């Protein structure tokens, strides 16, 4: 694997590189062009800081960054935490040309990104994702935000980073359950646009779980390629980008219904994708064999394949009705057309959806 191998998110003047490789946190030259002469705030979490904060701070030298170390967990993704970070920026007298660096998983990235998007109407952001999920998904594409008790990611802005630094070495300290959760989003990419990649994932499930370096690097790179391409085509989700939400309407309802933090986001997405596949099957869009293949891959990866019993079908329906994809009162769902192809559907059969919610249970 090369040290650094950059992809580009093609958004014209707002385009940016995604550096993927090993030992990148220590690579001063990747950070220097974005921080020289500026005030820098690193936002990280209690778990990530002891592993990687020092290395990052060394790489920023001679700049001495301010630091905010957040408590861990999805339940921290709130307006209160947002306010806490903004308070720090104001107390330290940060001006509009400052830079925020998000060092951590998707929770840290979404909060720091939201602050960067709002502080003085928008300041620079560098994403340094340290979970598999954040490397393949949340650090790329500019979606930022926090949760509301009534709905996931309900408050936020689009705000693209100036650079993403995905240091594969950071994945070594990730707990296995978090690693598995990241693999759920990896499977999502394959299902929406890339059947050969899906077959490759089936073949390499064991190596991916064992975090075999070359295999994992290939998966991260392929996901970032797909995401960069989709974001470049549809930055603000007026069409194609919605495909990246396969399983997420179900998944977000599971997360909110259980209470944030009970299930990992990736776990809820895996169960949500199985529900979306089940509904696609009921509507004759995919075969039972294809549906079984999806479920089997998630089972091999050690991920949930059904909606938890605690969230009733009625609660799921109510929570799903608050989804951001609801348009003019109509719920839109991402459904599969085949393995490797998906589309946005409003004309799904409501009775089939109710059957899925009743029967696709953990
Ligand atoms: P997370 O940020 O909660 O991280 C998971 C856990 O792993 C945390 O306890 C964290 O401290 C710890 N951790 C992180 N890096 C580590 C490392 N290298 N070693 C050891 N521990 C480490 O969860 P996540 O799965 O990274 O992200 C989920 C969040 O991302 C959700 O809030 C989800 O909504 C959001 N998300 C956003 C987008 C987007 O486009 N913005 C896309 C997908 C998901
Ligand atoms: N994770 C979905 C998106 O970035 O659009």
mmCIF file of C-alpha atoms and ligand atoms in Angstrom:
data_model
loop_
_atom_site.group_PDB
_atom_site.id
_atom_site.type_symbol
_atom_site.label_atom_id
_atom_site.label_comp_id
_atom_site.label_asym_id
_atom_site.label_seq_id
_atom_site.Cartn_x
_atom_site.Cartn_y
_atom_site.Cartn_z
ATOM 1 C CA UNK A 1 0.000 0.000 0.000
ATOM 2 C CA UNK A 2 1.455 3.421 -0.856
ATOM 3 C CA UNK A 3 1.890 5.902 2.014
ATOM 4 C CA UNK A 4 -0.638 8.242 0.582
ATOM 5 C CA UNK A 5 -2.833 7.890 -2.396
ATOM 6 C CA UNK A 6 -5.168 10.814 -2.894
ATOM 7 C CA UNK A 7 -8.574 10.738 -4.534
ATOM 8 C CA UNK A 8 -10.258 14.005 -5.464
ATOM 9 C CA UNK A 9 -13.813 15.122 -4.764
ATOM 10 C CA UNK A 10 -14.590 17.095 -7.911
ATOM 11 C CA UNK A 11 -16.485 20.127 -6.711
ATOM 12 C CA UNK A 12 -14.610 22.783 -8.690
ATOM 13 C CA UNK A 13 -13.061 25.421 -6.455
ATOM 14 C CA UNK A 14 -14.530 23.661 -3.427
ATOM 15 C CA UNK A 15 -13.062 20.312 -4.465
ATOM 16 C CA UNK A 16 -10.699 18.539 -2.081
ATOM 17 C CA UNK A 17 -8.389 15.560 -1.732
ATOM 18 C CA UNK A 18 -9.102 12.386 0.222
ATOM 19 C CA UNK A 19 -5.740 11.036 1.338
ATOM 20 C CA UNK A 20 -5.910 7.303 2.073
ATOM 21 C CA UNK A 21 -2.878 5.483 3.414
ATOM 22 C CA UNK A 22 -0.743 4.608 6.400
ATOM 23 C CA UNK A 23 0.968 6.902 8.894
ATOM 24 C CA UNK A 24 -0.800 9.947 7.458
ATOM 25 C CA UNK A 25 -1.585 11.604 10.802
ATOM 26 C CA UNK A 26 2.131 12.248 11.187
ATOM 27 C CA UNK A 27 2.528 13.765 7.715
ATOM 28 C CA UNK A 28 2.993 17.489 8.351
ATOM 29 C CA UNK A 29 2.990 18.338 4.644
ATOM 30 C CA UNK A 30 -0.605 17.146 4.264
ATOM 31 C CA UNK A 31 -1.795 19.575 6.932
ATOM 32 C CA UNK A 32 0.581 22.514 6.484
ATOM 33 C CA UNK A 33 -1.021 24.119 3.397
ATOM 34 C CA UNK A 34 -4.346 24.372 5.223
ATOM 35 C CA UNK A 35 -3.200 25.683 8.592
ATOM 36 C CA UNK A 36 -0.187 27.948 8.182
ATOM 37 C CA UNK A 37 -0.629 31.220 10.070
ATOM 38 C CA UNK A 38 -4.114 30.285 11.250
ATOM 39 C CA UNK A 39 -5.760 29.525 14.564
ATOM 40 C CA UNK A 40 -6.483 25.796 14.791
ATOM 41 C CA UNK A 41 -8.940 23.895 16.973
ATOM 42 C CA UNK A 42 -8.783 20.110 17.159
ATOM 43 C CA UNK A 43 -12.069 18.463 18.129
ATOM 44 C CA UNK A 44 -11.711 14.875 19.280
ATOM 45 C CA UNK A 45 -13.154 12.417 21.794
ATOM 46 C CA UNK A 46 -12.096 10.890 25.114
ATOM 47 C CA UNK A 47 -11.407 7.533 23.469
ATOM 48 C CA UNK A 48 -9.529 8.784 20.424
ATOM 49 C CA UNK A 49 -7.393 11.455 22.126
ATOM 50 C CA UNK A 50 -5.079 9.092 24.069
ATOM 51 C CA UNK A 51 -4.282 7.185 20.867
ATOM 52 C CA UNK A 52 -3.802 9.884 18.238
ATOM 53 C CA UNK A 53 -4.017 13.440 19.551
ATOM 54 C CA UNK A 54 -0.331 13.761 20.380
ATOM 55 C CA UNK A 55 0.782 12.564 16.948
ATOM 56 C CA UNK A 56 -1.566 15.004 15.267
ATOM 57 C CA UNK A 57 -0.476 17.904 17.475
ATOM 58 C CA UNK A 58 3.178 17.107 16.662
ATOM 59 C CA UNK A 59 2.399 17.184 12.962
ATOM 60 C CA UNK A 60 0.768 20.605 13.381
ATOM 61 C CA UNK A 61 3.872 22.096 15.031
ATOM 62 C CA UNK A 62 4.857 24.951 15.226
ATOM 63 C CA UNK A 63 1.142 25.751 15.234
ATOM 64 C CA UNK A 64 -0.212 25.049 18.712
ATOM 65 C CA UNK A 65 -3.837 24.102 18.424
ATOM 66 C CA UNK A 66 -6.630 24.590 20.921
ATOM 67 C CA UNK A 67 -8.245 21.281 21.812
ATOM 68 C CA UNK A 68 -11.749 20.158 22.704
ATOM 69 C CA UNK A 69 -12.095 16.583 23.924
ATOM 70 C CA UNK A 70 -15.726 15.471 23.806
ATOM 71 C CA UNK A 71 -17.374 12.650 25.714
ATOM 72 C CA UNK A 72 -17.979 9.613 23.561
ATOM 73 C CA UNK A 73 -21.144 8.430 21.961
ATOM 74 C CA UNK A 74 -24.036 9.162 19.651
ATOM 75 C CA UNK A 75 -25.918 10.686 22.580
ATOM 76 C CA UNK A 76 -23.337 13.526 22.534
ATOM 77 C CA UNK A 77 -24.434 14.572 19.045
ATOM 78 C CA UNK A 78 -26.617 17.377 20.371
ATOM 79 C CA UNK A 79 -27.074 21.123 20.188
ATOM 80 C CA UNK A 80 -25.557 21.330 23.689
ATOM 81 C CA UNK A 81 -22.288 19.829 22.424
ATOM 82 C CA UNK A 82 -22.383 22.109 19.388
ATOM 83 C CA UNK A 83 -22.741 25.069 21.745
ATOM 84 C CA UNK A 84 -19.848 23.807 23.896
ATOM 85 C CA UNK A 85 -17.482 23.811 20.899
ATOM 86 C CA UNK A 86 -18.694 27.223 19.720
ATOM 87 C CA UNK A 87 -18.127 28.584 23.249
ATOM 88 C CA UNK A 88 -14.519 27.416 23.082
ATOM 89 C CA UNK A 89 -13.949 29.140 19.747
ATOM 90 C CA UNK A 90 -15.374 32.413 21.036
ATOM 91 C CA UNK A 91 -13.544 32.246 24.367
ATOM 92 C CA UNK A 92 -10.257 31.678 22.534
ATOM 93 C CA UNK A 93 -10.987 34.564 20.158
ATOM 94 C CA UNK A 94 -11.006 32.536 16.972
ATOM 95 C CA UNK A 95 -11.438 34.586 13.815
ATOM 96 C CA UNK A 96 -13.060 33.730 10.536
ATOM 97 C CA UNK A 97 -9.908 32.333 8.931
ATOM 98 C CA UNK A 98 -9.490 29.643 11.604
ATOM 99 C CA UNK A 99 -9.415 25.907 10.905
ATOM 100 C CA UNK A 100 -11.227 23.105 12.720
ATOM 101 C CA UNK A 101 -9.806 19.593 12.636
ATOM 102 C CA UNK A 102 -12.148 16.687 13.414
ATOM 103 C CA UNK A 103 -10.103 13.792 14.789
ATOM 104 C CA UNK A 104 -12.387 10.829 15.456
ATOM 105 C CA UNK A 105 -15.375 8.883 14.252
ATOM 106 C CA UNK A 106 -18.532 10.076 12.589
ATOM 107 C CA UNK A 107 -19.909 11.639 15.751
ATOM 108 C CA UNK A 108 -16.896 13.938 16.193
ATOM 109 C CA UNK A 109 -16.843 14.623 12.439
ATOM 110 C CA UNK A 110 -20.530 15.541 12.265
ATOM 111 C CA UNK A 111 -20.351 17.842 15.300
ATOM 112 C CA UNK A 112 -17.076 19.556 14.344
ATOM 113 C CA UNK A 113 -18.311 19.859 10.753
ATOM 114 C CA UNK A 114 -21.546 21.481 11.900
ATOM 115 C CA UNK A 115 -19.634 23.979 14.033
ATOM 116 C CA UNK A 116 -17.279 24.703 11.118
ATOM 117 C CA UNK A 117 -20.282 25.244 8.855
ATOM 118 C CA UNK A 118 -21.923 27.707 11.251
ATOM 119 C CA UNK A 119 -19.130 29.530 13.089
ATOM 120 C CA UNK A 120 -18.987 33.031 11.639
ATOM 121 C CA UNK A 121 -20.998 31.620 8.702
ATOM 122 C CA UNK A 122 -18.405 29.029 7.810
ATOM 123 C CA UNK A 123 -14.735 28.280 8.480
ATOM 124 C CA UNK A 124 -12.292 25.676 7.182
ATOM 125 C CA UNK A 125 -12.602 22.052 8.232
ATOM 126 C CA UNK A 126 -10.163 19.153 7.970
ATOM 127 C CA UNK A 127 -11.582 15.677 8.543
ATOM 128 C CA UNK A 128 -9.244 13.098 10.098
ATOM 129 C CA UNK A 129 -11.561 10.063 10.371
ATOM 130 C CA UNK A 130 -10.471 7.293 12.730
ATOM 131 C CA UNK A 131 -13.302 4.753 12.349
ATOM 132 C CA UNK A 132 -13.955 2.618 9.313
ATOM 133 C CA UNK A 133 -17.409 4.141 9.033
ATOM 134 C CA UNK A 134 -16.030 7.668 9.081
ATOM 135 C CA UNK A 135 -13.305 6.814 6.545
ATOM 136 C CA UNK A 136 -15.703 5.290 4.034
ATOM 137 C CA UNK A 137 -18.635 7.612 4.555
ATOM 138 C CA UNK A 138 -19.128 10.417 7.055
ATOM 139 C CA UNK A 139 -15.865 12.331 6.515
ATOM 140 C CA UNK A 140 -16.542 12.722 2.793
ATOM 141 C CA UNK A 141 -19.325 14.748 1.232
ATOM 142 C CA UNK A 142 -20.003 17.614 3.602
ATOM 143 C CA UNK A 143 -23.062 16.437 5.518
ATOM 144 C CA UNK A 144 -22.802 17.702 9.084
ATOM 145 C CA UNK A 145 -25.203 18.027 11.966
ATOM 146 C CA UNK A 146 -26.609 16.882 15.276
ATOM 147 C CA UNK A 147 -29.613 14.868 16.429
ATOM 148 C CA UNK A 148 -32.873 16.017 17.987
ATOM 149 C CA UNK A 149 -34.742 13.751 20.415
ATOM 150 C CA UNK A 150 -37.478 13.550 17.782
ATOM 151 C CA UNK A 151 -35.229 12.695 14.860
ATOM 152 C CA UNK A 152 -31.735 11.753 13.777
ATOM 153 C CA UNK A 153 -29.505 14.357 12.048
ATOM 154 C CA UNK A 154 -32.411 16.789 12.026
ATOM 155 C CA UNK A 155 -30.284 19.903 12.516
ATOM 156 C CA UNK A 156 -27.329 20.498 10.248
ATOM 157 C CA UNK A 157 -25.750 22.072 7.192
ATOM 158 C CA UNK A 158 -23.807 20.999 4.139
ATOM 159 C CA UNK A 159 -20.221 22.077 4.641
ATOM 160 C CA UNK A 160 -17.420 20.468 2.661
ATOM 161 C CA UNK A 161 -14.017 19.916 4.265
ATOM 162 C CA UNK A 162 -10.859 21.284 2.632
ATOM 163 C CA UNK A 163 -9.179 17.908 2.988
ATOM 164 C CA UNK A 164 -9.807 14.393 4.330
ATOM 165 C CA UNK A 165 -6.940 12.407 5.844
ATOM 166 C CA UNK A 166 -7.854 8.743 6.279
ATOM 167 C CA UNK A 167 -4.968 7.140 8.128
ATOM 168 C CA UNK A 168 -5.540 3.395 7.895
ATOM 169 C CA UNK A 169 -3.235 2.795 10.861
ATOM 170 C CA UNK A 170 -5.826 4.333 13.180
ATOM 171 C CA UNK A 171 -8.198 1.451 12.436
ATOM 172 C CA UNK A 172 -5.944 -0.940 14.387
ATOM 173 C CA UNK A 173 -7.268 0.285 17.751
ATOM 174 C CA UNK A 174 -10.923 0.236 16.717
ATOM 175 C CA UNK A 175 -13.022 -2.255 18.726
ATOM 176 C CA UNK A 176 -14.306 -5.136 16.611
ATOM 177 C CA UNK A 177 -17.951 -4.098 17.026
ATOM 178 C CA UNK A 178 -17.132 -0.641 15.600
ATOM 179 C CA UNK A 179 -15.227 -2.250 12.751
ATOM 180 C CA UNK A 180 -18.243 -4.425 11.924
ATOM 181 C CA UNK A 181 -20.507 -1.357 12.039
ATOM 182 C CA UNK A 182 -18.290 0.332 9.444
ATOM 183 C CA UNK A 183 -18.595 -2.696 7.181
ATOM 184 C CA UNK A 184 -22.362 -2.113 7.002
ATOM 185 C CA UNK A 185 -21.768 1.117 5.066
ATOM 186 C CA UNK A 186 -19.216 -0.666 2.879
ATOM 187 C CA UNK A 187 -21.882 -3.209 1.861
ATOM 188 C CA UNK A 188 -24.275 -0.309 1.180
ATOM 189 C CA UNK A 189 -21.980 1.107 -1.542
ATOM 190 C CA UNK A 190 -21.751 -2.258 -3.251
ATOM 191 C CA UNK A 191 -25.519 -2.728 -3.190
ATOM 192 C CA UNK A 192 -26.368 0.642 -4.699
ATOM 193 C CA UNK A 193 -23.905 0.762 -7.594
ATOM 194 C CA UNK A 194 -21.385 -2.048 -7.819
ATOM 195 C CA UNK A 195 -22.337 -5.730 -8.105
ATOM 196 C CA UNK A 196 -18.719 -6.903 -8.698
ATOM 197 C CA UNK A 197 -17.759 -5.121 -5.473
ATOM 198 C CA UNK A 198 -20.576 -6.959 -3.666
ATOM 199 C CA UNK A 199 -19.224 -10.296 -4.929
ATOM 200 C CA UNK A 200 -15.725 -9.206 -3.870
ATOM 201 C CA UNK A 201 -17.057 -8.423 -0.369
ATOM 202 C CA UNK A 202 -18.632 -11.894 -0.155
ATOM 203 C CA UNK A 203 -15.315 -13.418 -1.146
ATOM 204 C CA UNK A 204 -13.259 -11.293 1.241
ATOM 205 C CA UNK A 205 -15.598 -11.116 4.267
ATOM 206 C CA UNK A 206 -13.150 -13.076 6.418
ATOM 207 C CA UNK A 207 -10.152 -10.920 5.463
ATOM 208 C CA UNK A 208 -12.176 -7.767 6.047
ATOM 209 C CA UNK A 209 -13.192 -8.925 9.499
ATOM 210 C CA UNK A 210 -9.572 -9.846 10.237
ATOM 211 C CA UNK A 211 -8.589 -6.330 9.064
ATOM 212 C CA UNK A 212 -6.117 -7.658 6.536
ATOM 213 C CA UNK A 213 -4.381 -4.419 5.500
ATOM 214 C CA UNK A 214 -4.460 -4.650 1.689
ATOM 215 C CA UNK A 215 -8.041 -5.900 1.637
ATOM 216 C CA UNK A 216 -9.253 -3.173 3.961
ATOM 217 C CA UNK A 217 -7.388 -0.504 1.998
ATOM 218 C CA UNK A 218 -9.036 -1.683 -1.209
ATOM 219 C CA UNK A 219 -12.496 -1.519 0.411
ATOM 220 C CA UNK A 220 -11.922 1.980 1.848
ATOM 221 C CA UNK A 221 -10.628 3.245 -1.464
ATOM 222 C CA UNK A 222 -13.490 1.781 -3.502
ATOM 223 C CA UNK A 223 -16.091 3.268 -1.130
ATOM 224 C CA UNK A 224 -14.436 6.691 -1.240
ATOM 225 C CA UNK A 225 -14.297 6.537 -5.054
ATOM 226 C CA UNK A 226 -18.016 5.789 -5.205
ATOM 227 C CA UNK A 227 -18.890 8.460 -2.656
ATOM 228 C CA UNK A 228 -16.659 11.105 -4.283
ATOM 229 C CA UNK A 229 -18.262 10.424 -7.640
ATOM 230 C CA UNK A 230 -21.818 10.635 -6.307
ATOM 231 C CA UNK A 231 -21.143 13.781 -4.251
ATOM 232 C CA UNK A 232 -19.517 15.487 -7.257
ATOM 233 C CA UNK A 233 -22.667 14.771 -9.303
ATOM 234 C CA UNK A 234 -25.227 15.708 -6.653
ATOM 235 C CA UNK A 235 -23.720 17.600 -3.739
ATOM 236 C CA UNK A 236 -27.025 18.718 -2.192
ATOM 237 C CA UNK A 237 -28.941 15.477 -2.647
ATOM 238 C CA UNK A 238 -31.415 16.580 -5.267
ATOM 239 C CA UNK A 239 -31.280 13.097 -6.792
ATOM 240 C CA UNK A 240 -28.610 10.402 -6.967
ATOM 241 C CA UNK A 241 -27.021 11.184 -3.608
ATOM 242 C CA UNK A 242 -30.151 9.933 -1.875
ATOM 243 C CA UNK A 243 -29.090 6.415 -2.927
ATOM 244 C CA UNK A 244 -26.392 6.649 -0.246
ATOM 245 C CA UNK A 245 -29.256 6.474 2.233
ATOM 246 C CA UNK A 246 -30.158 2.881 1.391
ATOM 247 C CA UNK A 247 -31.477 1.378 4.635
ATOM 248 C CA UNK A 248 -31.104 4.677 6.482
ATOM 249 C CA UNK A 249 -34.799 5.621 6.773
ATOM 250 C CA UNK A 250 -35.353 2.312 8.574
ATOM 251 C CA UNK A 251 -31.995 2.618 10.367
ATOM 252 C CA UNK A 252 -32.542 6.146 11.665
ATOM 253 C CA UNK A 253 -35.974 5.100 12.968
ATOM 254 C CA UNK A 254 -34.327 2.195 14.811
ATOM 255 C CA UNK A 255 -31.700 4.510 16.346
ATOM 256 C CA UNK A 256 -34.272 7.102 17.455
ATOM 257 C CA UNK A 257 -36.789 4.450 18.562
ATOM 258 C CA UNK A 258 -34.269 2.618 20.756
ATOM 259 C CA UNK A 259 -32.725 5.849 22.064
ATOM 260 C CA UNK A 260 -29.467 7.155 20.567
ATOM 261 C CA UNK A 261 -26.412 5.107 21.445
ATOM 262 C CA UNK A 262 -28.219 1.789 22.088
ATOM 263 C CA UNK A 263 -27.332 0.463 18.635
ATOM 264 C CA UNK A 264 -24.401 1.695 16.612
ATOM 265 C CA UNK A 265 -25.333 3.650 13.488
ATOM 266 C CA UNK A 266 -23.798 0.960 11.264
ATOM 267 C CA UNK A 267 -25.737 -1.781 13.052
ATOM 268 C CA UNK A 268 -29.000 0.090 12.491
ATOM 269 C CA UNK A 269 -28.030 0.593 8.846
ATOM 270 C CA UNK A 270 -27.418 -3.149 8.387
ATOM 271 C CA UNK A 271 -30.857 -4.001 9.778
ATOM 272 C CA UNK A 272 -32.322 -1.138 7.734
ATOM 273 C CA UNK A 273 -30.771 -2.433 4.510
ATOM 274 C CA UNK A 274 -32.225 -5.879 5.217
ATOM 275 C CA UNK A 275 -35.649 -4.250 5.663
ATOM 276 C CA UNK A 276 -35.251 -2.267 2.420
ATOM 277 C CA UNK A 277 -34.214 -5.494 0.656
ATOM 278 C CA UNK A 278 -37.215 -7.322 2.115
ATOM 279 C CA UNK A 279 -39.567 -4.611 0.865
ATOM 280 C CA UNK A 280 -37.872 -4.680 -2.553
ATOM 281 C CA UNK A 281 -38.446 -8.448 -2.633
ATOM 282 C CA UNK A 282 -42.118 -8.114 -1.661
ATOM 283 C CA UNK A 283 -42.552 -5.664 -4.529
ATOM 284 C CA UNK A 284 -40.974 -8.111 -6.986
ATOM 285 C CA UNK A 285 -37.922 -5.914 -7.538
ATOM 286 C CA UNK A 286 -35.387 -8.481 -6.367
ATOM 287 C CA UNK A 287 -35.582 -12.245 -5.946
ATOM 288 C CA UNK A 288 -35.767 -14.155 -2.667
ATOM 289 C CA UNK A 289 -32.305 -15.554 -3.472
ATOM 290 C CA UNK A 290 -30.861 -12.027 -3.820
ATOM 291 C CA UNK A 291 -32.499 -10.973 -0.573
ATOM 292 C CA UNK A 292 -31.039 -14.033 1.179
ATOM 293 C CA UNK A 293 -27.595 -13.231 -0.234
ATOM 294 C CA UNK A 294 -27.675 -9.775 1.361
ATOM 295 C CA UNK A 295 -28.813 -11.128 4.704
ATOM 296 C CA UNK A 296 -26.156 -13.873 4.577
ATOM 297 C CA UNK A 297 -23.366 -11.339 4.023
ATOM 298 C CA UNK A 298 -24.488 -9.243 6.992
ATOM 299 C CA UNK A 299 -24.738 -12.392 9.127
ATOM 300 C CA UNK A 300 -21.170 -13.346 8.183
ATOM 301 C CA UNK A 301 -20.042 -9.849 9.124
ATOM 302 C CA UNK A 302 -21.731 -10.233 12.508
ATOM 303 C CA UNK A 303 -24.307 -7.502 11.910
ATOM 304 C CA UNK A 304 -28.023 -7.407 12.790
ATOM 305 C CA UNK A 305 -30.450 -8.349 10.034
ATOM 306 C CA UNK A 306 -33.791 -7.477 11.655
ATOM 307 C CA UNK A 307 -35.566 -4.595 13.358
ATOM 308 C CA UNK A 308 -35.286 -4.890 17.166
ATOM 309 C CA UNK A 309 -38.432 -6.046 18.984
ATOM 310 C CA UNK A 310 -38.413 -2.944 21.209
ATOM 311 C CA UNK A 311 -39.364 -0.705 18.273
ATOM 312 C CA UNK A 312 -42.884 -1.681 17.218
ATOM 313 C CA UNK A 313 -44.031 -1.494 13.599
ATOM 314 C CA UNK A 314 -46.256 1.466 14.554
ATOM 315 C CA UNK A 315 -43.326 3.297 16.156
ATOM 316 C CA UNK A 316 -41.171 2.576 13.111
ATOM 317 C CA UNK A 317 -43.833 4.030 10.791
ATOM 318 C CA UNK A 318 -44.179 7.142 12.916
ATOM 319 C CA UNK A 319 -40.419 7.717 13.082
ATOM 320 C CA UNK A 320 -39.945 7.007 9.389
ATOM 321 C CA UNK A 321 -42.564 9.630 8.562
ATOM 322 C CA UNK A 322 -40.183 12.249 10.021
ATOM 323 C CA UNK A 323 -37.377 11.272 7.672
ATOM 324 C CA UNK A 324 -35.606 14.019 5.727
ATOM 325 C CA UNK A 325 -36.544 12.266 2.502
ATOM 326 C CA UNK A 326 -40.257 12.901 3.109
ATOM 327 C CA UNK A 327 -41.333 15.227 0.306
ATOM 328 C CA UNK A 328 -44.728 16.953 0.192
ATOM 329 C CA UNK A 329 -45.938 14.566 2.868
ATOM 330 C CA UNK A 330 -44.880 11.458 0.945
ATOM 331 C CA UNK A 331 -42.293 9.068 2.294
ATOM 332 C CA UNK A 332 -39.564 8.248 -0.235
ATOM 333 C CA UNK A 333 -37.554 5.085 0.230
ATOM 334 C CA UNK A 334 -34.409 3.825 -1.422
ATOM 335 C CA UNK A 335 -35.200 0.398 -2.841
ATOM 336 C CA UNK A 336 -33.121 -2.118 -4.736
ATOM 337 C CA UNK A 337 -33.738 -2.876 -8.407
ATOM 338 C CA UNK A 338 -31.150 -5.663 -8.297
ATOM 339 C CA UNK A 339 -27.902 -6.324 -6.451
ATOM 340 C CA UNK A 340 -25.787 -3.312 -7.438
ATOM 341 C CA UNK A 341 -28.648 -1.018 -8.508
ATOM 342 C CA UNK A 342 -31.067 1.095 -6.468
ATOM 343 C CA UNK A 343 -33.532 3.908 -6.973
ATOM 344 C CA UNK A 344 -35.736 6.298 -5.046
ATOM 345 C CA UNK A 345 -39.311 5.141 -4.769
ATOM 346 C CA UNK A 346 -42.513 6.849 -3.649
ATOM 347 C CA UNK A 347 -44.835 4.300 -5.206
ATOM 348 C CA UNK A 348 -44.099 1.435 -2.831
ATOM 349 C CA UNK A 349 -47.041 -0.558 -1.594
ATOM 350 C CA UNK A 350 -47.921 0.628 1.964
ATOM 351 C CA UNK A 351 -49.251 -2.830 2.843
ATOM 352 C CA UNK A 352 -45.931 -4.389 1.768
ATOM 353 C CA UNK A 353 -44.116 -1.865 3.979
ATOM 354 C CA UNK A 354 -46.312 -2.812 6.939
ATOM 355 C CA UNK A 355 -45.555 -6.505 6.284
ATOM 356 C CA UNK A 356 -41.821 -5.773 6.213
ATOM 357 C CA UNK A 357 -42.045 -3.861 9.493
ATOM 358 C CA UNK A 358 -44.014 -6.724 11.078
ATOM 359 C CA UNK A 359 -41.944 -9.603 9.764
ATOM 360 C CA UNK A 360 -38.387 -8.358 9.279
ATOM 361 C CA UNK A 361 -37.633 -8.518 13.002
ATOM 362 C CA UNK A 362 -34.551 -9.429 15.019
HETATM 363 P P1 LIG B 1 -18.490 7.097 16.581
HETATM 364 O O1 LIG B 1 -17.999 8.377 16.091
HETATM 365 O O2 LIG B 1 -19.412 7.089 17.747
HETATM 366 O O3 LIG B 1 -17.225 6.165 16.903
HETATM 367 C C1 LIG B 1 -17.448 4.912 17.421
HETATM 368 C C2 LIG B 1 -16.624 4.681 18.694
HETATM 369 O O4 LIG B 1 -15.291 4.390 18.309
HETATM 370 C C3 LIG B 1 -16.558 5.869 19.617
HETATM 371 O O5 LIG B 1 -16.600 5.403 20.943
HETATM 372 C C4 LIG B 1 -15.194 6.460 19.310
HETATM 373 O O6 LIG B 1 -14.647 7.184 20.357
HETATM 374 C C5 LIG B 1 -14.391 5.232 19.037
HETATM 375 N N1 LIG B 1 -13.242 5.397 18.174
HETATM 376 C C6 LIG B 1 -13.135 6.182 17.098
HETATM 377 N N2 LIG B 1 -11.973 5.980 16.484
HETATM 378 C C7 LIG B 1 -11.320 5.054 17.192
HETATM 379 C C8 LIG B 1 -10.059 4.422 17.046
HETATM 380 N N3 LIG B 1 -9.293 4.651 15.996
HETATM 381 N N4 LIG B 1 -9.688 3.519 17.962
HETATM 382 C C9 LIG B 1 -10.499 3.242 19.021
HETATM 383 N N5 LIG B 1 -11.704 3.786 19.201
HETATM 384 C C10 LIG B 1 -12.109 4.682 18.288
HETATM 385 O O7 LIG B 1 -19.264 6.274 15.437
HETATM 386 P P2 LIG B 1 -19.009 6.145 13.866
HETATM 387 O O8 LIG B 1 -19.535 4.813 13.520
HETATM 388 O O9 LIG B 1 -17.638 6.524 13.484
HETATM 389 O O10 LIG B 1 -19.964 7.261 13.261
HETATM 390 C C11 LIG B 1 -21.353 7.185 13.405
HETATM 391 C C12 LIG B 1 -21.910 8.576 13.217
HETATM 392 O O11 LIG B 1 -21.630 9.032 11.901
HETATM 393 C C13 LIG B 1 -23.413 8.642 13.386
HETATM 394 O O12 LIG B 1 -23.751 9.750 14.156
HETATM 395 C C14 LIG B 1 -23.913 8.803 11.976
HETATM 396 O O13 LIG B 1 -25.131 9.483 11.917
HETATM 397 C C15 LIG B 1 -22.804 9.598 11.355
HETATM 398 N N6 LIG B 1 -22.727 9.498 9.901
HETATM 399 C C16 LIG B 1 -22.611 10.655 9.198
HETATM 400 C C17 LIG B 1 -22.500 10.622 7.823
HETATM 401 C C18 LIG B 1 -22.305 11.887 7.068
HETATM 402 O O14 LIG B 1 -22.356 11.854 5.832
HETATM 403 N N7 LIG B 1 -22.056 12.993 7.722
HETATM 404 C C19 LIG B 1 -22.491 9.382 7.158
HETATM 405 C C20 LIG B 1 -22.609 8.222 7.910
HETATM 406 C C21 LIG B 1 -22.711 8.291 9.295
HETATM 407 N N1 LIG B 2 -24.140 9.209 4.212
HETATM 408 C C1 LIG B 2 -25.033 9.685 3.212
HETATM 409 C C2 LIG B 2 -24.526 10.860 2.471
HETATM 410 O O1 LIG B 2 -23.438 11.333 2.710
HETATM 411 O O2 LIG B 2 -25.195 11.363 1.619
#
